[in-house]
Tab-separated table of C-alpha atoms in Angstrom:
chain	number	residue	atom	x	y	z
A	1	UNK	CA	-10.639	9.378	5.081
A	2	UNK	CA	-14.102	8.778	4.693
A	3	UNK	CA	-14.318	4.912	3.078
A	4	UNK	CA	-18.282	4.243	2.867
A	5	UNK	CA	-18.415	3.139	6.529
A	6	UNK	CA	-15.963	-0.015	5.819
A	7	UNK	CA	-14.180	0.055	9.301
A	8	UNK	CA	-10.537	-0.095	9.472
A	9	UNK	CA	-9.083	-3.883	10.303
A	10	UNK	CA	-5.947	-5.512	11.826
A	11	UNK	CA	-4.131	-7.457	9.787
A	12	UNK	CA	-1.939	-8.636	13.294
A	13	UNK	CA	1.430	-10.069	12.618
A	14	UNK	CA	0.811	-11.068	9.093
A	15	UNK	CA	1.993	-9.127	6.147
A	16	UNK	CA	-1.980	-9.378	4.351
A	17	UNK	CA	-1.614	-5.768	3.655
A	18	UNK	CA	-2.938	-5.571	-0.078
A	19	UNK	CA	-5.560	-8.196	0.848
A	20	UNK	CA	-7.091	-6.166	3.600
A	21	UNK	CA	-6.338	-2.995	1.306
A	22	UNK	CA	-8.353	-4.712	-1.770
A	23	UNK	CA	-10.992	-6.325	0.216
A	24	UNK	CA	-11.208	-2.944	1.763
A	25	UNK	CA	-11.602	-0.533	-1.021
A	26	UNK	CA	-13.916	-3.064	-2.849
A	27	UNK	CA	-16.423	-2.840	0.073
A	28	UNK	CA	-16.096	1.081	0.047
A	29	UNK	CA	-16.863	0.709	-4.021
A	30	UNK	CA	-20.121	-1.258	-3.513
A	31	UNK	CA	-21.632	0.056	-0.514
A	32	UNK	CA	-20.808	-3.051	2.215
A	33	UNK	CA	-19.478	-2.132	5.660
A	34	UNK	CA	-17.207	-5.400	5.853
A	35	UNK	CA	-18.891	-7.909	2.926
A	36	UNK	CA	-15.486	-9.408	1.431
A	37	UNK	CA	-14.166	-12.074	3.507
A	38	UNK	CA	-9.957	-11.514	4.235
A	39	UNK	CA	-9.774	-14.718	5.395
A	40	UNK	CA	-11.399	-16.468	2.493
A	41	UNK	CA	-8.758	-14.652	-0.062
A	42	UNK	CA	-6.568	-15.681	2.355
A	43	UNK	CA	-7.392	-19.268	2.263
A	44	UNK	CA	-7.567	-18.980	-1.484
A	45	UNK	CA	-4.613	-17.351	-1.985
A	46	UNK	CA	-3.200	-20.775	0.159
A	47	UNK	CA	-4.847	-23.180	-1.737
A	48	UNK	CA	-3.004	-21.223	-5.491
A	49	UNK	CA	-0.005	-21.518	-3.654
A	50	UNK	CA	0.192	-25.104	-2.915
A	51	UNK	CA	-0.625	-25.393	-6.751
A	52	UNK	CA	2.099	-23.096	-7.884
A	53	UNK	CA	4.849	-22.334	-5.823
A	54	UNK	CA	5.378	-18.829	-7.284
A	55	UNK	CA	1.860	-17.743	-6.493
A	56	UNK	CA	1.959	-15.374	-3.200
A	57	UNK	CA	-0.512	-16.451	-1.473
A	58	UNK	CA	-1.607	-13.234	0.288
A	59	UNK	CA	-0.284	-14.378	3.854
A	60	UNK	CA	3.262	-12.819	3.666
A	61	UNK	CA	2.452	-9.830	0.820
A	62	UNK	CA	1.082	-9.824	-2.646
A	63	UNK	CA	0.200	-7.813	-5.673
A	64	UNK	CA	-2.969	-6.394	-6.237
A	65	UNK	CA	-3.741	-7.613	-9.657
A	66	UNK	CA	-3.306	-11.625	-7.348
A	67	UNK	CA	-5.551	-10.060	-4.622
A	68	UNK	CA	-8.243	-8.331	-7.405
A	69	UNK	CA	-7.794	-11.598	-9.992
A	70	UNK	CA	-8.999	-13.804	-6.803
A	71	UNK	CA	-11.851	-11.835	-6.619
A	72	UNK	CA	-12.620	-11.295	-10.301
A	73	UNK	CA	-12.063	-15.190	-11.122
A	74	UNK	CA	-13.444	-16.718	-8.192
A	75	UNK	CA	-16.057	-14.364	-6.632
């Protein structure tokens, strides 16, 4: 499918699925070819987990309201 020019990405071993999905579709939305940083939801995602150990952080799955929130709340 055609997605704006927003290659496709390897996620490798890690189960970052919805964040590549998200960060994905979001760049398709606004026009960017690969603008939104994985690796800095990601990191992110981390940092919410070591705050609240319920929070998945991204790195082994998620939801995409967590993944889409990140963004929303925190640019």
């Amino acid at each position: 499918l055609e997605m704006n020019g927003v290659p496709v990405l390897d996620q490798g071993q890690h189960g970052s699925c919805v964040t590549f999905a998200d960060s994905a579709a979001l760049d398709a939305i606004y026009g960017h070819t690969d603008y939104i940083s994985q690796l800095c939801n990601l990191s992110l995602g981390a940092y919410l987990e070591s705050q609240n150990a319920d929070y998945p952080s991204g790195w082994d799955g998620s939801w995409n309201e967590n993944v889409l929130g990140q963004n929303k709340q925190y640019g």
